[in-house]
Short mmCIF file of C-alpha atoms and ligand atoms in Angstrom, two decimals:
data_model
loop_
_atom_site.label_atom_id
_atom_site.label_comp_id
_atom_site.label_asym_id
_atom_site.label_seq_id
_atom_site.Cartn_x
_atom_site.Cartn_y
_atom_site.Cartn_z
CA UNK A 1 175.30 136.45 120.45
CA UNK A 2 176.66 138.85 122.87
CA UNK A 3 179.40 139.56 119.56
CA UNK A 4 175.75 140.64 117.46
CA UNK A 5 174.20 141.58 120.07
CA UNK A 6 176.80 144.77 120.00
CA UNK A 7 177.10 144.68 116.46
CA UNK A 8 173.66 145.26 116.49
CA UNK A 9 173.23 147.77 119.72
CA UNK A 10 176.68 149.81 117.85
CA UNK A 11 174.34 150.32 114.73
CA UNK A 12 171.37 151.56 116.09
CA UNK A 13 172.15 153.60 119.15
CA UNK A 14 176.07 154.46 118.45
CA UNK A 15 176.87 153.81 122.07
CA UNK A 16 178.83 149.99 123.17
CA UNK A 17 176.58 147.94 126.12
CA UNK A 18 177.37 148.33 129.29
CA UNK A 19 175.74 144.37 130.21
CA UNK A 20 174.59 141.77 128.55
CA UNK A 21 171.40 139.16 130.15
CA UNK A 22 169.75 136.15 128.94
CA UNK A 23 166.57 134.72 129.50
CA UNK A 24 166.09 131.03 128.33
CA UNK A 25 162.54 130.00 127.62
CA UNK A 26 160.66 126.39 129.31
CA UNK A 27 159.89 122.49 128.38
CA UNK A 28 157.78 122.05 130.59
CA UNK A 29 158.61 118.13 131.34
CA UNK A 30 155.37 116.49 132.85
CA UNK A 31 152.15 118.86 135.08
CA UNK A 32 150.43 120.61 132.42
CA UNK A 33 147.34 122.35 132.96
CA UNK A 34 148.19 121.88 136.45
CA UNK A 35 149.41 125.07 137.83
CA UNK A 36 146.13 126.85 138.39
CA UNK A 37 145.04 124.24 141.22
CA UNK A 38 148.07 124.13 143.18
CA UNK A 39 149.22 120.95 141.53
CA UNK A 40 152.55 119.39 140.73
CA UNK A 41 154.66 120.82 137.31
CA UNK A 42 157.82 119.48 135.63
CA UNK A 43 159.75 122.35 133.10
CA UNK A 44 163.13 122.26 133.09
CA UNK A 45 164.44 125.45 131.22
CA UNK A 46 166.43 125.72 127.56
CA UNK A 47 169.31 127.07 124.99
CA UNK A 48 166.43 129.02 122.97
CA UNK A 49 165.90 132.50 124.95
CA UNK A 50 165.83 135.90 124.34
CA UNK A 51 169.59 138.38 124.84
CA UNK A 52 169.71 141.45 125.72
CA UNK A 53 172.57 144.60 125.21
CA UNK A 54 172.08 147.57 127.45
CA UNK A 55 173.70 150.70 127.16
CA UNK A 56 173.02 154.18 129.34
CA UNK A 57 171.36 157.42 128.88
CA UNK A 58 171.40 160.40 130.14
CA UNK A 59 167.95 161.36 130.55
CA UNK A 60 165.76 158.63 132.39
CA UNK A 61 163.41 157.12 129.09
CA UNK A 62 163.65 153.51 127.91
CA UNK A 63 164.03 153.30 124.31
CA UNK A 64 164.14 148.64 122.98
CA UNK A 65 164.71 147.83 119.70
CA UNK A 66 164.14 144.33 118.51
CA UNK A 67 165.47 142.23 115.90
CA UNK A 68 162.04 139.94 115.71
CA UNK A 69 160.08 142.99 115.10
CA UNK A 70 162.33 144.90 113.21
CA UNK A 71 159.40 146.33 111.22
CA UNK A 72 158.53 148.69 115.12
CA UNK A 73 161.90 150.46 114.47
CA UNK A 74 163.01 151.49 118.32
CA UNK A 75 160.31 152.34 120.31
CA UNK A 76 160.33 154.38 123.50
CA UNK A 77 158.81 152.45 126.70
CA UNK A 78 157.09 155.26 127.91
CA UNK A 79 156.15 155.25 131.89
CA UNK A 80 152.54 155.29 130.86
CA UNK A 81 151.19 152.10 131.45
CA UNK A 82 148.94 152.02 128.87
CA UNK A 83 147.95 148.64 126.89
CA UNK A 84 149.73 149.44 122.96
CA UNK A 85 146.74 147.03 121.42
CA UNK A 86 148.72 146.72 118.30
CA UNK A 87 151.93 146.62 119.56
CA UNK A 88 152.28 143.10 120.97
CA UNK A 89 156.00 142.54 122.67
CA UNK A 90 156.16 145.58 123.55
CA UNK A 91 152.71 145.47 126.25
CA UNK A 92 154.93 142.92 128.43
CA UNK A 93 157.54 145.34 128.81
CA UNK A 94 155.09 147.91 129.54
CA UNK A 95 153.61 145.49 132.12
CA UNK A 96 156.54 145.32 133.70
CA UNK A 97 157.11 148.76 134.70
CA UNK A 98 153.58 149.38 135.33
CA UNK A 99 153.66 146.26 137.78
CA UNK A 100 157.12 147.84 139.31
CA UNK A 101 155.13 151.14 139.66
CA UNK A 102 152.25 149.85 140.66
CA UNK A 103 154.15 148.63 143.97
CA UNK A 104 156.23 151.77 144.45
CA UNK A 105 159.43 150.89 142.56
CA UNK A 106 160.68 153.99 141.05
CA UNK A 107 162.57 153.69 137.60
CA UNK A 108 164.34 155.90 136.47
CA UNK A 109 167.48 155.06 135.00
CA UNK A 110 167.32 155.69 130.84
CA UNK A 111 168.60 152.73 129.03
CA UNK A 112 168.94 151.40 125.00
CA UNK A 113 167.93 147.95 124.54
CA UNK A 114 168.46 145.84 121.98
CA UNK A 115 166.92 142.77 121.49
CA UNK A 116 167.14 138.72 120.24
CA UNK A 117 165.77 135.95 120.36
CA UNK A 118 166.52 132.21 119.57
CA UNK A 119 162.94 131.76 121.05
CA UNK A 120 160.31 131.36 118.55
CA UNK A 121 157.25 133.37 119.86
CA UNK A 122 153.73 132.04 120.44
CA UNK A 123 155.42 128.19 120.76
CA UNK A 124 153.79 127.26 123.92
CA UNK A 125 157.89 127.86 125.22
CA UNK A 126 157.28 130.61 127.39
CA UNK A 127 159.00 133.89 125.13
CA UNK A 128 156.36 135.96 126.92
CA UNK A 129 158.11 134.62 130.66
CA UNK A 130 161.17 134.90 129.61
CA UNK A 131 160.11 138.87 128.36
CA UNK A 132 158.93 139.41 131.18
CA UNK A 133 161.60 138.34 133.13
CA UNK A 134 164.50 139.54 131.28
CA UNK A 135 163.18 142.69 132.06
CA UNK A 136 162.87 142.41 135.51
CA UNK A 137 166.22 140.99 135.71
CA UNK A 138 167.66 144.49 133.96
CA UNK A 139 165.88 146.68 135.87
CA UNK A 140 166.64 145.23 138.88
CA UNK A 141 169.71 145.58 138.08
CA UNK A 142 170.31 148.75 136.89
CA UNK A 143 167.51 150.22 138.53
CA UNK A 144 169.35 148.66 141.76
CA UNK A 145 165.57 147.36 143.58
CA UNK A 146 166.77 144.85 145.13
CA UNK A 147 163.92 141.73 143.85
CA UNK A 148 164.59 138.81 144.62
CA UNK A 149 163.67 136.05 142.77
CA UNK A 150 161.21 135.36 144.62
CA UNK A 151 159.21 139.13 143.86
CA UNK A 152 160.59 138.61 140.18
CA UNK A 153 158.47 135.51 140.47
CA UNK A 154 154.72 136.69 141.73
CA UNK A 155 155.61 139.81 139.82
CA UNK A 156 155.56 137.97 136.24
CA UNK A 157 152.81 137.03 137.35
CA UNK A 158 151.34 140.80 138.39
CA UNK A 159 152.41 141.13 134.81
CA UNK A 160 150.22 138.04 132.32
CA UNK A 161 147.96 137.99 135.06
CA UNK A 162 146.94 141.74 136.23
CA UNK A 163 148.34 143.81 132.72
CA UNK A 164 148.44 141.04 129.92
CA UNK A 165 144.49 139.63 131.45
CA UNK A 166 145.88 136.05 131.17
CA UNK A 167 145.09 134.14 134.14
CA UNK A 168 147.57 131.39 133.83
CA UNK A 169 149.30 129.99 136.75
CA UNK A 170 153.14 130.54 138.35
CA UNK A 171 155.32 127.29 136.15
CA UNK A 172 156.56 129.38 133.38
CA UNK A 173 157.48 132.42 135.39
CA UNK A 174 159.34 130.40 138.25
CA UNK A 175 161.38 128.01 135.93
CA UNK A 176 162.73 131.22 134.46
CA UNK A 177 163.33 132.63 137.25
CA UNK A 178 165.33 129.25 139.13
CA UNK A 179 166.23 127.34 136.19
CA UNK A 180 169.66 125.66 136.24
CA UNK A 181 171.37 124.09 133.26
CA UNK A 182 170.35 119.98 132.81
CA UNK A 183 168.32 120.13 135.65
CA UNK A 184 163.95 120.56 135.49
CA UNK A 185 162.22 121.71 138.67
CA UNK A 186 159.36 119.67 140.41
CA UNK A 187 157.24 122.35 141.83
CA UNK A 188 154.50 122.52 144.24
CA UNK A 189 152.78 124.89 143.08
CA UNK A 190 150.80 125.45 145.72
CA UNK A 191 153.20 125.65 148.38
CA UNK A 192 155.90 127.16 146.05
CA UNK A 193 158.86 124.69 147.18
CA UNK A 194 160.76 122.95 144.47
CA UNK A 195 163.30 119.93 143.91
CA UNK A 196 165.66 120.58 141.33
CA UNK A 197 165.93 116.84 139.06
CA UNK A 198 168.84 116.27 136.92
CA UNK A 199 168.02 114.95 133.96
CA UNK A 200 170.39 113.41 131.54
CA UNK A 201 170.45 115.29 128.63
CA UNK A 202 173.18 112.47 127.49
CA UNK A 203 172.06 109.92 126.93
CA UNK A 204 168.34 111.11 126.35
CA UNK A 205 168.35 114.34 123.43
CA UNK A 206 164.89 116.68 124.05
CA UNK A 207 163.58 117.41 120.33
CA UNK A 208 160.75 119.86 120.24
CA UNK A 209 158.35 120.59 117.33
CA UNK A 210 156.66 123.76 116.46
CA UNK A 211 153.76 123.07 114.87
CA UNK A 212 153.94 126.78 113.80
CA UNK A 213 149.82 126.69 113.85
CA UNK A 214 148.11 130.19 115.08
CA UNK A 215 146.91 130.18 118.64
CA UNK A 216 143.62 132.44 118.23
CA UNK A 217 141.91 130.62 121.19
CA UNK A 218 144.19 130.12 123.44
CA UNK A 219 143.89 133.02 125.34
CA UNK A 220 140.07 132.76 125.94
CA UNK A 221 140.14 128.96 125.57
CA UNK A 222 142.72 128.58 128.59
CA UNK A 223 140.94 131.52 131.32
CA UNK A 224 138.42 129.55 130.30
CA UNK A 225 139.57 126.00 131.53
CA UNK A 226 140.86 127.96 134.71
CA UNK A 227 137.46 128.83 135.53
CA UNK A 228 136.34 125.77 135.19
CA UNK A 229 139.37 124.95 137.27
CA UNK A 230 138.28 126.82 140.24
CA UNK A 231 134.66 124.79 140.24
CA UNK A 232 136.90 122.67 142.30
CA UNK A 233 136.58 125.23 145.19
CA UNK A 234 132.66 124.46 145.83
CA UNK A 235 134.01 120.49 146.47
CA UNK A 236 136.96 120.64 148.53
CA UNK A 237 138.39 122.49 150.62
CA UNK A 238 141.67 122.48 149.13
CA UNK A 239 142.61 123.39 146.05
CA UNK A 240 142.11 121.19 143.61
CA UNK A 241 146.43 119.82 142.82
CA UNK A 242 146.49 118.52 146.13
CA UNK A 243 143.38 116.63 145.83
CA UNK A 244 144.10 112.28 145.31
CA UNK A 245 141.81 109.68 142.76
CA UNK A 246 140.11 108.24 145.94
CA UNK A 247 138.77 112.08 146.82
CA UNK A 248 137.41 112.64 143.13
CA UNK A 249 135.85 109.43 142.83
CA UNK A 250 133.70 110.32 146.08
CA UNK A 251 132.13 113.12 144.11
CA UNK A 252 131.62 112.12 140.13
CA UNK A 253 128.16 111.61 141.16
CA UNK A 254 127.74 116.07 142.34
CA UNK A 255 129.80 117.12 138.89
CA UNK A 256 128.77 116.95 135.04
CA UNK A 257 130.30 115.39 132.12
CA UNK A 258 132.91 117.83 131.54
CA UNK A 259 133.74 118.84 134.70
CA UNK A 260 134.66 115.55 135.35
CA UNK A 261 136.85 115.34 132.56
CA UNK A 262 138.40 118.89 133.49
CA UNK A 263 138.82 117.87 136.93
CA UNK A 264 140.11 113.72 136.52
CA UNK A 265 143.06 115.57 134.03
CA UNK A 266 144.59 117.75 137.08
CA UNK A 267 144.19 115.05 139.07
CA UNK A 268 145.90 112.00 137.71
CA UNK A 269 148.19 114.59 135.69
CA UNK A 270 149.38 115.31 139.15
CA UNK A 271 150.45 111.71 140.73
CA UNK A 272 151.48 110.89 136.91
CA UNK A 273 154.53 113.97 137.70
CA UNK A 274 154.91 113.18 140.87
CA UNK A 275 155.62 109.37 139.37
CA UNK A 276 157.41 110.84 136.99
CA UNK A 277 160.36 112.73 139.56
CA UNK A 278 160.32 109.71 140.71
CA UNK A 279 160.66 107.08 137.11
CA UNK A 280 164.34 110.08 136.54
CA UNK A 281 165.67 109.83 139.81
CA UNK A 282 165.60 105.36 139.51
CA UNK A 283 167.28 106.19 135.53
CA UNK A 284 163.70 104.60 134.24
CA UNK A 285 163.28 107.09 130.98
CA UNK A 286 160.97 104.52 129.55
CA UNK A 287 158.36 104.83 132.02
CA UNK A 288 159.44 108.93 132.26
CA UNK A 289 158.36 108.33 128.60
CA UNK A 290 155.16 106.53 128.77
CA UNK A 291 153.74 108.67 131.72
CA UNK A 292 153.94 111.36 129.05
CA UNK A 293 152.15 109.72 126.71
CA UNK A 294 149.35 109.52 129.22
CA UNK A 295 149.62 113.21 130.02
CA UNK A 296 149.18 113.72 126.43
CA UNK A 297 146.10 111.37 126.15
CA UNK A 298 144.21 112.81 129.06
CA UNK A 299 145.31 116.75 127.32
CA UNK A 300 143.92 115.20 124.28
CA UNK A 301 140.73 113.27 125.27
CA UNK A 302 139.87 115.04 129.26
CA UNK A 303 141.25 117.86 128.74
CA UNK A 304 140.42 119.11 124.83
CA UNK A 305 144.00 121.27 124.85
CA UNK A 306 145.28 119.75 121.71
CA UNK A 307 144.83 119.61 117.80
CA UNK A 308 145.33 117.47 115.12
CA UNK A 309 148.87 119.01 114.63
CA UNK A 310 150.01 118.17 117.47
CA UNK A 311 148.29 114.58 117.83
CA UNK A 312 149.47 113.73 114.37
CA UNK A 313 153.06 114.77 115.98
CA UNK A 314 153.19 112.65 118.64
CA UNK A 315 151.77 109.76 116.55
CA UNK A 316 154.82 110.28 114.48
CA UNK A 317 157.36 111.17 117.30
CA UNK A 318 156.63 107.66 118.78
CA UNK A 319 156.79 105.71 115.61
CA UNK A 320 159.97 106.72 114.73
CA UNK A 321 161.21 105.47 118.19
CA UNK A 322 160.46 108.36 120.31
CA UNK A 323 160.30 107.15 125.09
CA UNK A 324 157.53 109.65 124.73
CA UNK A 325 156.21 113.02 123.56
CA UNK A 326 153.37 115.30 124.12
CA UNK A 327 152.11 118.60 123.40
CA UNK A 328 153.95 120.89 126.10
CA UNK A 329 152.35 124.92 127.19
CA UNK A 330 149.05 125.48 127.10
CA UNK A 331 148.44 123.84 123.49
CA UNK A 332 146.15 124.59 121.22
CA UNK A 333 149.30 124.49 119.25
CA UNK A 334 153.06 125.77 119.93
CA UNK A 335 155.40 122.48 120.62
CA UNK A 336 155.04 119.35 120.98
CA UNK A 337 158.25 118.26 122.82
CA UNK A 338 159.40 114.06 122.09
CA UNK A 339 162.11 112.67 124.47
CA UNK A 340 164.40 109.78 122.51
CA UNK A 341 167.73 107.91 123.62
CA UNK A 342 170.36 110.07 121.94
CA UNK A 343 171.83 107.38 120.46
CA UNK A 344 168.68 107.05 118.00
CA UNK A 345 167.08 109.87 116.84
CA UNK A 346 166.01 109.54 113.53
CA UNK A 347 165.61 111.77 110.51
CA UNK A 348 163.03 114.35 110.29
CA UNK A 349 162.72 114.17 106.84
CA UNK A 350 159.90 113.29 105.54
CA UNK A 351 157.73 114.37 107.99
CA UNK A 352 158.89 117.83 107.28
CA UNK A 353 157.76 117.69 104.04
CA UNK A 354 155.18 115.37 104.56
CA UNK A 355 153.24 117.17 107.59
CA UNK A 356 153.77 121.32 105.50
CA UNK A 357 151.24 118.85 103.03
CA UNK A 358 148.69 117.67 105.94
CA UNK A 359 148.55 121.39 107.54
CA UNK A 360 150.03 123.48 104.94
CA UNK A 361 151.95 125.07 107.97
CA UNK A 362 155.99 124.55 108.35
CA UNK A 363 157.97 122.48 111.00
CA UNK A 364 160.26 124.16 113.04
CA UNK A 365 162.18 121.18 114.58
CA UNK A 366 164.87 121.98 117.43
CA UNK A 367 166.93 119.59 119.57
CA UNK A 368 167.27 121.26 122.93
CA UNK A 369 169.81 121.29 125.55
CA UNK A 370 169.72 122.59 129.32
CA UNK A 371 170.56 125.82 130.26
CA UNK A 372 169.83 128.05 133.73
CA UNK A 373 167.43 130.58 133.90
CA UNK A 374 167.06 133.80 133.58
CA UNK A 375 171.02 135.40 134.00
CA UNK A 376 173.15 138.88 133.77
CA UNK A 377 175.55 137.63 131.91
CA UNK A 378 178.15 140.34 132.38
CA UNK A 379 179.70 143.51 131.27
CA UNK A 380 180.98 145.15 127.83
CA UNK A 381 182.71 142.13 126.00
CA UNK A 382 184.96 144.48 124.02
C1 LIG B 401 150.92 128.41 129.48
C2 LIG B 401 150.50 128.59 131.03
C3 LIG B 401 150.57 128.45 133.16
C4 LIG B 401 150.81 127.47 132.93
C5 LIG B 401 151.01 126.12 131.02
C6 LIG B 401 149.77 125.03 130.82
O1 LIG B 401 152.05 128.36 129.34
O2 LIG B 401 151.23 130.81 131.31
O3 LIG B 401 151.06 129.10 133.80
O4 LIG B 401 149.45 126.74 132.97
O5 LIG B 401 150.24 127.13 130.04
O6 LIG B 401 150.41 124.01 131.65
#
């Protein structure tokens, strides 16, 4: 990829890049919609991600070209913080600069930047957090800001919450900044303590299926879920993510049906996540798969964030021998994740055409490998 970037960069800016960077997508293995309630999640970084090449300019401007948004051409990312209505991906970059400025960091190194991506957008694999963390990495390095990983995580979350306006939790930014190849991160989103859990990605394989469904509802519905989980504060004196099932049950009569279902998902999902961690450590991938299936049911029936396309792909994956399958990410479309024994991955040929006939969307299938979190790939390659 660095070679491809170098060629593109030279073509666009007529100069050779000095530095290369990578920022991966993440797949959350378990613990969905728990990270804004102080609960647990279990994400892993993958080999689908965003790559950047960077060269220095003599002035103090930052120019960006993305191969995924060719029509937009080269965009000057002005030092103003104005949100661009139609310039989607640029908003995340402006958000990074704006949040850094707000926190007193000086960004005055002129840069020409080229982006290329293997990570599908709006797919529940966290392309937005990958882009944010990528730009924090680039600016941290080029402007010598001395940000630590933990600063990058907190500031990226601010971009999402304060600049973009989605009340998301900390899982995506955390896993992308801290990711390690073939290791999931068991993250306590309340205390921000974490543990690396090795995943046997030789014997088992992660298959991802992108529904390609437009996710118009995702931000507004996400914010609604966030608000309902906030209500837990009125009932318990601790974060919902730290509440056990028994305590939840003791308040059942005080909760309306909808709130009960929402809380029940979060509480049961936390228990599943801790059990999944143990199952993986015990090499009991069958149990891990079963917990994934239960997670999907809970997201579908109690948290109501799944959709027909995701449910269909989960069912079909299990029919085809997956040991576990579930939606991953915020939902309402996006990606379905299934785990197979590597020796028995089926052919998905018929599934692609059946899916298209049923839903009229193309099905994209990825066999994902593990990869490190965001990193500087090194200097000039030529
Ligand atoms: C999105 C958010 C995350 C998390 C997931 C759902 O990816 O960015 O913070 O809440 O949805 O688990």
